[in-house]
Amino acid sequence: MQTSEYSDIAPDAEKTKVEVKVDAPGGLAALPPASESSEKWRQIGEQISGFFAELPEYLGEFFSEYQRPLTTLGLILASVITVKVTLAVLDAINDIPLLAPTFELVGIGYSAWFVYRYLLRASNRQELSEEFKTLKGQVIGQDTMS
């Protein structure tokens, strides 16, 4: 039997002796046989395969149960994306020289035409009111010509 001495490195600590037995095997845990390990992996593989086989059914039940909230969430997400894309396109158009002032002039011209056509005279304002009521009736689905 072989033994060796080890001492602490700290100068003021007590010196201790540690015996190390080289000829006796240590208490290491024995590995399971290969057949048990492969059996466990096979069981895990079967569970995963079963889960993926039933996944379409789980997803179908989930979507049928939460169809309305998912549709609402999808519409909100689509509207946010649409607004961001529209703002990005408008910003890109605004960066083109002479295009932004041209659009401003077109807007000012259309506003001036609208005021001249519908808002200056009382008869034209009445005509605009009737057109608005007709359009409102078509959108709502009622005839509100009163």
Short mmCIF file of C-alpha atoms in Angstrom, two decimals:
data_model
loop_
_atom_site.label_atom_id
_atom_site.label_comp_id
_atom_site.label_asym_id
_atom_site.label_seq_id
_atom_site.Cartn_x
_atom_site.Cartn_y
_atom_site.Cartn_z
CA MET A 1 0.00 0.00 0.00
CA GLN A 2 1.43 3.34 -1.04
CA THR A 3 0.73 6.58 0.79
CA SER A 4 1.79 10.14 0.15
CA GLU A 5 1.74 13.31 2.18
CA TYR A 6 0.14 16.60 1.21
CA SER A 7 0.38 19.76 3.25
CA ASP A 8 -1.53 23.01 3.22
CA ILE A 9 0.00 25.94 1.42
CA ALA A 10 -1.08 28.52 3.99
CA PRO A 11 1.87 29.32 6.31
CA ASP A 12 -0.11 29.73 9.53
CA ALA A 13 -2.43 26.74 9.01
CA GLU A 14 -1.85 23.44 10.74
CA LYS A 15 -0.07 20.84 8.70
CA THR A 16 -2.21 17.79 8.05
CA LYS A 17 -1.48 14.45 6.52
CA VAL A 18 -3.76 12.95 3.92
CA GLU A 19 -3.45 9.34 2.98
CA VAL A 20 -4.13 8.32 -0.58
CA LYS A 21 -4.58 4.64 -1.29
CA VAL A 22 -3.56 3.88 -4.82
CA ASP A 23 -4.10 0.12 -4.86
CA ALA A 24 -7.80 0.19 -3.82
CA PRO A 25 -10.33 1.23 -6.49
CA GLY A 26 -12.45 4.27 -5.83
CA GLY A 27 -16.22 4.29 -5.26
CA LEU A 28 -17.19 5.39 -8.76
CA ALA A 29 -20.75 4.78 -9.89
CA ALA A 30 -21.02 2.01 -12.42
CA LEU A 31 -22.52 2.94 -15.79
CA PRO A 32 -25.74 1.17 -16.74
CA PRO A 33 -25.43 -1.49 -19.37
CA ALA A 34 -25.78 -0.32 -22.96
CA SER A 35 -29.11 -2.11 -23.38
CA GLU A 36 -30.77 -0.09 -20.58
CA SER A 37 -29.48 3.17 -22.04
CA SER A 38 -30.68 2.36 -25.55
CA GLU A 39 -34.06 1.27 -24.13
CA LYS A 40 -34.48 4.65 -22.43
CA TRP A 41 -33.58 6.47 -25.65
CA ARG A 42 -36.06 4.32 -27.56
CA GLN A 43 -38.82 5.23 -25.07
CA ILE A 44 -37.99 8.93 -25.32
CA GLY A 45 -38.03 8.66 -29.12
CA GLU A 46 -41.45 6.98 -29.02
CA GLN A 47 -42.83 9.74 -26.77
CA ILE A 48 -41.52 12.45 -29.08
CA SER A 49 -42.85 10.62 -32.13
CA GLY A 50 -46.27 10.26 -30.47
CA PHE A 51 -46.36 13.95 -29.64
CA PHE A 52 -45.54 14.96 -33.22
CA ALA A 53 -48.10 12.48 -34.56
CA GLU A 54 -50.87 14.11 -32.47
CA LEU A 55 -49.63 17.69 -32.99
CA PRO A 56 -51.99 18.48 -35.93
CA GLU A 57 -54.95 17.39 -33.81
CA TYR A 58 -53.80 19.54 -30.88
CA LEU A 59 -53.29 22.54 -33.14
CA GLY A 60 -56.69 22.03 -34.81
CA GLU A 61 -58.43 21.97 -31.43
CA PHE A 62 -56.50 25.03 -30.28
CA PHE A 63 -57.35 27.07 -33.39
CA SER A 64 -61.01 26.03 -33.34
CA GLU A 65 -61.32 26.96 -29.68
CA TYR A 66 -59.50 30.32 -29.95
CA GLN A 67 -60.46 31.27 -33.51
CA ARG A 68 -61.98 34.65 -32.70
CA PRO A 69 -59.15 35.99 -30.47
CA LEU A 70 -56.53 34.73 -32.92
CA THR A 71 -58.34 36.42 -35.81
CA THR A 72 -58.53 39.67 -33.83
CA LEU A 73 -54.86 39.45 -32.94
CA GLY A 74 -53.98 38.76 -36.59
CA LEU A 75 -56.01 41.76 -37.78
CA ILE A 76 -54.37 44.04 -35.22
CA LEU A 77 -50.93 42.81 -36.24
CA ALA A 78 -51.76 43.24 -39.94
CA SER A 79 -53.05 46.77 -39.37
CA VAL A 80 -49.91 47.75 -37.44
CA ILE A 81 -47.72 46.38 -40.23
CA THR A 82 -49.84 48.18 -42.85
CA VAL A 83 -49.53 51.50 -41.02
CA LYS A 84 -45.75 51.09 -40.66
CA VAL A 85 -45.33 50.22 -44.35
CA THR A 86 -47.54 53.15 -45.40
CA LEU A 87 -45.55 55.55 -43.24
CA ALA A 88 -42.29 54.19 -44.65
CA VAL A 89 -43.55 54.66 -48.22
CA LEU A 90 -44.73 58.20 -47.48
CA ASP A 91 -41.38 58.99 -45.88
CA ALA A 92 -39.58 57.64 -48.95
CA ILE A 93 -41.81 59.73 -51.24
CA ASN A 94 -41.20 62.78 -49.05
CA ASP A 95 -37.45 62.40 -49.57
CA ILE A 96 -37.74 62.74 -53.36
CA PRO A 97 -36.94 66.33 -54.37
CA LEU A 98 -39.84 68.42 -55.74
CA LEU A 99 -42.34 65.59 -55.20
CA ALA A 100 -43.44 66.60 -51.70
CA PRO A 101 -44.10 70.25 -52.68
CA THR A 102 -45.99 69.04 -55.76
CA PHE A 103 -48.25 66.89 -53.59
CA GLU A 104 -48.79 69.85 -51.26
CA LEU A 105 -49.85 72.01 -54.20
CA VAL A 106 -52.24 69.31 -55.43
CA GLY A 107 -53.75 69.09 -51.92
CA ILE A 108 -54.15 72.84 -51.65
CA GLY A 109 -55.73 72.97 -55.13
CA TYR A 110 -58.20 70.19 -54.31
CA SER A 111 -59.12 71.88 -51.03
CA ALA A 112 -59.75 75.16 -52.83
CA TRP A 113 -61.92 73.40 -55.46
CA PHE A 114 -63.91 71.62 -52.69
CA VAL A 115 -64.58 74.90 -50.87
CA TYR A 116 -65.59 76.61 -54.11
CA ARG A 117 -67.79 73.69 -55.26
CA TYR A 118 -69.59 72.77 -52.02
CA LEU A 119 -69.13 75.28 -49.23
CA LEU A 120 -69.61 78.81 -50.65
CA ARG A 121 -73.33 78.69 -51.46
CA ALA A 122 -76.19 77.32 -49.35
CA SER A 123 -77.64 75.28 -52.25
CA ASN A 124 -74.33 73.53 -52.77
CA ARG A 125 -74.04 72.81 -49.04
CA GLN A 126 -77.49 71.23 -49.16
CA GLU A 127 -76.38 69.10 -52.14
CA LEU A 128 -73.29 67.96 -50.19
CA SER A 129 -75.47 67.09 -47.20
CA GLU A 130 -77.76 64.95 -49.40
CA GLU A 131 -74.80 63.17 -50.98
CA PHE A 132 -73.38 62.48 -47.52
CA LYS A 133 -76.71 61.06 -46.31
CA THR A 134 -76.95 58.85 -49.40
CA LEU A 135 -73.42 57.56 -48.90
CA LYS A 136 -74.10 56.98 -45.20
CA GLY A 137 -77.23 54.99 -46.07
CA GLN A 138 -75.28 52.83 -48.54
CA VAL A 139 -72.53 52.11 -46.01
CA ILE A 140 -74.83 51.39 -43.08
CA GLY A 141 -77.38 49.58 -45.19
CA GLN A 142 -80.35 51.79 -44.45
CA ASP A 143 -82.06 54.43 -46.50
CA THR A 144 -81.76 57.59 -44.38
CA MET A 145 -83.14 60.10 -46.87
CA SER A 146 -85.18 62.02 -44.27
#
